[in-house]
GROMACS .gro file of C-alpha atoms in nm:
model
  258
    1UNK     CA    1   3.754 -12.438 -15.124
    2UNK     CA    2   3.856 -12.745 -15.293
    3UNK     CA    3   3.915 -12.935 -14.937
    4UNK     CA    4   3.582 -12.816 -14.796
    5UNK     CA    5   3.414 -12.953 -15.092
    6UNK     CA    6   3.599 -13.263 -15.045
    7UNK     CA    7   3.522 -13.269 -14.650
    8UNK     CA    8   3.121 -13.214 -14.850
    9UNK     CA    9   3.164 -13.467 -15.054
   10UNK     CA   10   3.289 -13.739 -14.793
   11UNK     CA   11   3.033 -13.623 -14.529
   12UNK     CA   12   2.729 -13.731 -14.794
   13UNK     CA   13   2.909 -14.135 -14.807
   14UNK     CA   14   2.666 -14.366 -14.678
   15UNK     CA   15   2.816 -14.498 -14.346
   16UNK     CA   16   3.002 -14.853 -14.382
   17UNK     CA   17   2.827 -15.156 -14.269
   18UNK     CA   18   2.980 -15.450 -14.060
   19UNK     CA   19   2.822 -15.797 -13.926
   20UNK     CA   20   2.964 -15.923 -13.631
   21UNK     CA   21   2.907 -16.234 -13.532
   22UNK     CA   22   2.900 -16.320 -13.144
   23UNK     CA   23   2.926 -16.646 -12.931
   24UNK     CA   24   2.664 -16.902 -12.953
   25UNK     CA   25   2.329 -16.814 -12.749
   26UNK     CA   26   2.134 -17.071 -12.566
   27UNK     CA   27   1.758 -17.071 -12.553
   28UNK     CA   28   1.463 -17.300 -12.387
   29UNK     CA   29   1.243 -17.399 -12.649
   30UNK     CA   30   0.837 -17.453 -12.594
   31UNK     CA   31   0.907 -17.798 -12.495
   32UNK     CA   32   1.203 -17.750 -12.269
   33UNK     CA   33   1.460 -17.842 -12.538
   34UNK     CA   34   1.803 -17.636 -12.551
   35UNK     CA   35   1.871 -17.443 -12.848
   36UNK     CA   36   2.181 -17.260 -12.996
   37UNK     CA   37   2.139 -16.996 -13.217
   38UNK     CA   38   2.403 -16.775 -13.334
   39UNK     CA   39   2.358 -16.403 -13.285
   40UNK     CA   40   2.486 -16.110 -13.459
   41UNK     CA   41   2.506 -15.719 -13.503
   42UNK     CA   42   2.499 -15.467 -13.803
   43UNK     CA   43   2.729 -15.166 -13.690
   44UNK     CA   44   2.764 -14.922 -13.923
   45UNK     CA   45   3.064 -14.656 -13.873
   46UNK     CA   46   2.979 -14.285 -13.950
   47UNK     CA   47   3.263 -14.140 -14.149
   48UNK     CA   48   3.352 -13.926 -13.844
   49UNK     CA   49   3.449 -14.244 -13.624
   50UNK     CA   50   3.580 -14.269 -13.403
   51UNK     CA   51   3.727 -13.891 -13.384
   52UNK     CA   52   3.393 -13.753 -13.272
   53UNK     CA   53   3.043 -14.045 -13.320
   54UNK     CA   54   3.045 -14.396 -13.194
   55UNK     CA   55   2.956 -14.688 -13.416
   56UNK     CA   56   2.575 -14.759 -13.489
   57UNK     CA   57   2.433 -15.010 -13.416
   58UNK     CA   58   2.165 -15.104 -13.662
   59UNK     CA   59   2.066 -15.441 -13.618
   60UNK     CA   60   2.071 -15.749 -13.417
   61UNK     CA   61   1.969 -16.132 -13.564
   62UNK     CA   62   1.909 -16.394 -13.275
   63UNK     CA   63   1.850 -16.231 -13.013
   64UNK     CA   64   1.426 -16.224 -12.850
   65UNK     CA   65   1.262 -15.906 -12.725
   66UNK     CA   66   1.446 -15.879 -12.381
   67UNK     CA   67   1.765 -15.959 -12.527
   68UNK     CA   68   1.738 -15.698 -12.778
   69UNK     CA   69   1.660 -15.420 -12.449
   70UNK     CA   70   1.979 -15.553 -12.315
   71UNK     CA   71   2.174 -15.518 -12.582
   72UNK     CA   72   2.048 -15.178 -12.663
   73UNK     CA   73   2.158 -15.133 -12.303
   74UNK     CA   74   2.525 -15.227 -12.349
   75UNK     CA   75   2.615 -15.055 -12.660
   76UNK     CA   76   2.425 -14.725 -12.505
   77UNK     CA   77   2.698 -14.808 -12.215
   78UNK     CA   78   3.006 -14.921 -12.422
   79UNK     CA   79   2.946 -14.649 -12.713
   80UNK     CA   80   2.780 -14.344 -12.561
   81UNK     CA   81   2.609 -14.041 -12.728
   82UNK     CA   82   2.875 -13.849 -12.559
   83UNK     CA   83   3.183 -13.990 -12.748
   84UNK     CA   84   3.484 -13.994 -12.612
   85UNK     CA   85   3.682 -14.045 -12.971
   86UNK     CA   86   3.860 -14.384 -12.854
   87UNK     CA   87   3.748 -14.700 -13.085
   88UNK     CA   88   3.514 -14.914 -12.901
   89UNK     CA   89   3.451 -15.160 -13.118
   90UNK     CA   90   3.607 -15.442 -12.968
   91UNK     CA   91   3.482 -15.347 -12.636
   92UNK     CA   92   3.145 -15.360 -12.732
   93UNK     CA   93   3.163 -15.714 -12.864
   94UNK     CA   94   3.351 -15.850 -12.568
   95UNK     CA   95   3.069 -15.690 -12.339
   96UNK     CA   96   2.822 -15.894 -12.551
   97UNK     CA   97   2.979 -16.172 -12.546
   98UNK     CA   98   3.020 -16.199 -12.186
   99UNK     CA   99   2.664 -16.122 -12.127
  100UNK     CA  100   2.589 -16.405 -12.320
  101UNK     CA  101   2.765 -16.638 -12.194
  102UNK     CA  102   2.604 -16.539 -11.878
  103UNK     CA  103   2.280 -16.604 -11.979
  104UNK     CA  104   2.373 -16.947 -12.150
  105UNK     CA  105   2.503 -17.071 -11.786
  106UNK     CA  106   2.179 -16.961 -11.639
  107UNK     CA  107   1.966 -17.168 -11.917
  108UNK     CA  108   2.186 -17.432 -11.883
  109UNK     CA  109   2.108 -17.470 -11.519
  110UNK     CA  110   1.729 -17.416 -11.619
  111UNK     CA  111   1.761 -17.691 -11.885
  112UNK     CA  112   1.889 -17.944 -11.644
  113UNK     CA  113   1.643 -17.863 -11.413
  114UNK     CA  114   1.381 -17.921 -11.629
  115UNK     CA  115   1.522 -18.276 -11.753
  116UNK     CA  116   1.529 -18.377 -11.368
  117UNK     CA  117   1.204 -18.295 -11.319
  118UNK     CA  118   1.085 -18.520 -11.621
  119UNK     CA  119   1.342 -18.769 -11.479
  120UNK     CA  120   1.205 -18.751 -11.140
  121UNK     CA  121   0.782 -18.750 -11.294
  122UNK     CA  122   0.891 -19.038 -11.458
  123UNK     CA  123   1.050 -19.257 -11.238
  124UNK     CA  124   0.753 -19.179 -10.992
  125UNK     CA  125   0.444 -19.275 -11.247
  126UNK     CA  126   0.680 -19.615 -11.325
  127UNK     CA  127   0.657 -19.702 -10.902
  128UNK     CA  128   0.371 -19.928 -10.855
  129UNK     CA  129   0.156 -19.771 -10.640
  130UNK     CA  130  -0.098 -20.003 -10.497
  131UNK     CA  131  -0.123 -20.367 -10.410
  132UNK     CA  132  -0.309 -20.452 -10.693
  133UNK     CA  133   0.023 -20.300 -10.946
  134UNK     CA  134   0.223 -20.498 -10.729
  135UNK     CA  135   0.045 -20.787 -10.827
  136UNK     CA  136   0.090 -20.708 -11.173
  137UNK     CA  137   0.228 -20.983 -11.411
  138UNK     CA  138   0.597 -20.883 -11.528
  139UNK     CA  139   0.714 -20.792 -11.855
  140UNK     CA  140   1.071 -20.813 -11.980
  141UNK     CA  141   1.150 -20.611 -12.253
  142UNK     CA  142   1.418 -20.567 -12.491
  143UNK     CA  143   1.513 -20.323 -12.747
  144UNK     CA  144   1.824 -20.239 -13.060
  145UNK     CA  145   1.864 -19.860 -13.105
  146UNK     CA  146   2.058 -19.757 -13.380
  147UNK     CA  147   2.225 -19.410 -13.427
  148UNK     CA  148   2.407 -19.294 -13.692
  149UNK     CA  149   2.714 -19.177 -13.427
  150UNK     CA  150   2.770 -19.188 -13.091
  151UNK     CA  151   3.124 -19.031 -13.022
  152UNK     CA  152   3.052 -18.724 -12.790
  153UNK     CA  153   3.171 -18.837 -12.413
  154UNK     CA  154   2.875 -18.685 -12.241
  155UNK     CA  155   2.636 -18.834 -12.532
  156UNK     CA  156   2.783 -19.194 -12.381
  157UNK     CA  157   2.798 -19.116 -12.004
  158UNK     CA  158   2.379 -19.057 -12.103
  159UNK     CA  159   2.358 -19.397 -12.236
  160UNK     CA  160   2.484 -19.555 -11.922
  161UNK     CA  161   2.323 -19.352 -11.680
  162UNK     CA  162   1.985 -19.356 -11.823
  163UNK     CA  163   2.012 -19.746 -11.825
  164UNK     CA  164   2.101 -19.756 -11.494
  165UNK     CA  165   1.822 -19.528 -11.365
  166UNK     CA  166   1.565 -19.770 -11.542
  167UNK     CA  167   1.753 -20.091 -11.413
  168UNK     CA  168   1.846 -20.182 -11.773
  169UNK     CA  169   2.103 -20.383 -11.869
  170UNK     CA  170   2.247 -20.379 -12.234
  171UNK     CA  171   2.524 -20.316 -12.409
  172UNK     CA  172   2.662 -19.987 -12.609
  173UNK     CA  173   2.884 -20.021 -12.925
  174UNK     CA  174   2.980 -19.650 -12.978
  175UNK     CA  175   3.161 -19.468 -13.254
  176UNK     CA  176   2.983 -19.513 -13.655
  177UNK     CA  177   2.741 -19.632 -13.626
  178UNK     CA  178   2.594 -19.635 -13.257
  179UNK     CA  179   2.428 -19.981 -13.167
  180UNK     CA  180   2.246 -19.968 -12.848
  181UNK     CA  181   2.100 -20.300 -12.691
  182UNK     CA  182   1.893 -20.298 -12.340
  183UNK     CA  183   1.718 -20.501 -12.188
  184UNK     CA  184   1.471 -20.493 -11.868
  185UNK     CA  185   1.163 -20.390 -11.735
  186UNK     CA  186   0.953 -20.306 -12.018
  187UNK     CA  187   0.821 -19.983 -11.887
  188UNK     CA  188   1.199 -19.896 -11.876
  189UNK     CA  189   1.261 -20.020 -12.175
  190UNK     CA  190   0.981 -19.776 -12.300
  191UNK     CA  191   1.125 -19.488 -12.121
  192UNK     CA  192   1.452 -19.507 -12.233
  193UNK     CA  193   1.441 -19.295 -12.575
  194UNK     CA  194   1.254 -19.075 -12.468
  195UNK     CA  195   1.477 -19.002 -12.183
  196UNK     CA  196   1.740 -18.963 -12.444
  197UNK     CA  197   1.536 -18.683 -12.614
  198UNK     CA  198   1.496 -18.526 -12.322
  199UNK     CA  199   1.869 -18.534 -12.327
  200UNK     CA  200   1.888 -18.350 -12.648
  201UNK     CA  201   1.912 -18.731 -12.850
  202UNK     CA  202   1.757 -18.633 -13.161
  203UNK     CA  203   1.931 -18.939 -13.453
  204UNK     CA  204   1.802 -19.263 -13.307
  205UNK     CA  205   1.577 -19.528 -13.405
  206UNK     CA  206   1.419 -19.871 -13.265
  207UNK     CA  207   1.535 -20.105 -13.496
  208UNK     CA  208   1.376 -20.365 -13.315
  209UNK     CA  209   1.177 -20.492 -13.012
  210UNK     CA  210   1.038 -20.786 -12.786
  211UNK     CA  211   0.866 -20.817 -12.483
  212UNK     CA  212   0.798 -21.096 -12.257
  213UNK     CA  213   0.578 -21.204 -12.017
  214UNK     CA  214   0.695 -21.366 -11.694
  215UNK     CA  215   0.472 -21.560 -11.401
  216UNK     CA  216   0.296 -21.429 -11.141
  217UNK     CA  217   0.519 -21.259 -10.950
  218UNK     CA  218   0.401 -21.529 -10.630
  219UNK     CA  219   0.485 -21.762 -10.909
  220UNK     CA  220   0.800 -21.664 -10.944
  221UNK     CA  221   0.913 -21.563 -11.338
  222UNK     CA  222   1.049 -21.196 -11.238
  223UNK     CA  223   1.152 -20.981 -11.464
  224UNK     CA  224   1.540 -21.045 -11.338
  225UNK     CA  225   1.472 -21.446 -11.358
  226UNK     CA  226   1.414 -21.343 -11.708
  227UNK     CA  227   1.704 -21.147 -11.847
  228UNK     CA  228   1.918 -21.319 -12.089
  229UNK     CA  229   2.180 -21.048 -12.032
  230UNK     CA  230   2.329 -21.018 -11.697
  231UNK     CA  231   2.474 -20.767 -11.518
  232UNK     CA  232   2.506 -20.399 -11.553
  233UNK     CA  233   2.444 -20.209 -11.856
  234UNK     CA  234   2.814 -20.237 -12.030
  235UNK     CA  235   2.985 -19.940 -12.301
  236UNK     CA  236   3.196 -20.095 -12.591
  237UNK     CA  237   3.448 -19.910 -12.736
  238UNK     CA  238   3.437 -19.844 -13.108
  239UNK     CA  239   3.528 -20.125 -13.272
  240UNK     CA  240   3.332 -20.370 -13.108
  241UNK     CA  241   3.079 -20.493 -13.324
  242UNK     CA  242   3.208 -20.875 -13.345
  243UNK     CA  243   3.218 -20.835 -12.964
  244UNK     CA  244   2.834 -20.728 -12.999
  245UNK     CA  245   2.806 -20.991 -13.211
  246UNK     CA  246   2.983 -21.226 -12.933
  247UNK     CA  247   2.784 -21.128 -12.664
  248UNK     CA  248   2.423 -21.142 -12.803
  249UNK     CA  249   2.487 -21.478 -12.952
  250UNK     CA  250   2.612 -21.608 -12.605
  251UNK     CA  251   2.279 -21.433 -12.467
  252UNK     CA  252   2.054 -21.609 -12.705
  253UNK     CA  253   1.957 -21.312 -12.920
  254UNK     CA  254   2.149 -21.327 -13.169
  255UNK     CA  255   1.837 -21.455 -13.390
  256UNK     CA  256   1.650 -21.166 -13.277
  257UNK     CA  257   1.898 -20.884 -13.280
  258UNK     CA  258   2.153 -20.982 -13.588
   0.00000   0.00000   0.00000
């Protein structure tokens, strides 16, 4: 008598609750930014588990509507009704996990679409289209970004590649803080932070800025005539800002940039 009103007694505990927290989630916001989130479950263990009931799962943070279906879809697969009194636990997160980190490859692809396609609009509205743009008179422009950091390798294989895209030369002093100096066309000098952005850049700021008007171009006065800086856009290492210093003095800019 005594044990069954034990057995009573334990059966009428509240089931134990547990917050697991998966792998990171990727998401494409509104304006084609990617997002991380970090999602999680509530499973709460029936005092019978895992003898005879699976694990419940009673709710998920992070996820969006068709995430949550899916989800519901592996634990009904990992933890059936129809128990088969083997913990499942673990199995149950690693299923989630993978999932997501199948869906994060598939919005990473998306993402990078969706920055080429910017990249590509871009590049196309900056191609004078008529005779008349052509006859346009050019404008050199120059610009100093600062960031509070730039250490991340792919962060500084962006810096170089967007230059180069916009025919921008420059130079890059990474590490803390970032200094950023470019020079060019001044539609590509306009381009160039928000290309960043698109890039997920979200700590810089124009510290300063110049533009400058050349000849006709029959006149000669091109924008390359122009450029103080020559050659390709260059990365510094980290402790490089004498050798900044160096280089914008021997470019005539030191007055402007320094």
């Amino acid at each position: 008598a005594n044990t069954e009103g034990i057995d009573a007694a334990i059966n009428k505990l509240p089931n134990l609750p547990f917050t697991l927290t998966l792998v990171p989630l990727a998401s494409l916001e509104h304006n084609g930014q990617l997002k991380h989130v970090q999602p999680s479950i509530v499973v709460e263990f029936p005092r019978q588990y895992p003898e005879s009931l699976p694990p419940l799962v009673t709710k998920t943070v992070g996820f969006d509507g068709s995430n949550i279906e899916l989800t519901s879809a592996i634990v009904a697969s990992t933890c059936p009704d129809e128990h088969s009194g083997e913990e499942c636990t673990m199995q149950l997160v690693s299923s989630l996990n993978e999932q997501i980190e199948m869906q994060n490859e598939w919005t990473v692809e998306e993402h990078e679409k969706g920055v080429q396609r910017k990249e590509q609009e871009r590049t196309s509205q900056s191609i004078p289209k008529t005779a008349e743009a052509d006859m346009r008179v050019p404008v050199i422009g120059r610009r100093i970004i600062n960031s509070p950091y730039i250490l991340k390798p792919a962060k500084i294989n962006d810096i170089k590649k967007c230059a180069d895209e916009l025919k921008l030369g420059g130079y890059a002093k990474v590490g803390k803080p970032g200094i950023i100096v470019i020079e060019g066309p001044e539609e590509g000098c306009k381009q160039y932070c928000p290309m960043l952005e698109d890039r997920g850049w979200k700590y810089q700021k124009v510290q300063g800025e110049q533009q400058e008007e050349g000849g006709s171009p029959t006149a000669g006065g091109s924008v390359d005539e122009m450029r103080l800086i020559q050659g390709e856009f260059r990365v510094l290492g980290e402790d490089t800002m004498s050798e900044l210093s160096q280089l914008c003095r021997e470019a005539g800019l030191a007055d402007f940039f320094f």
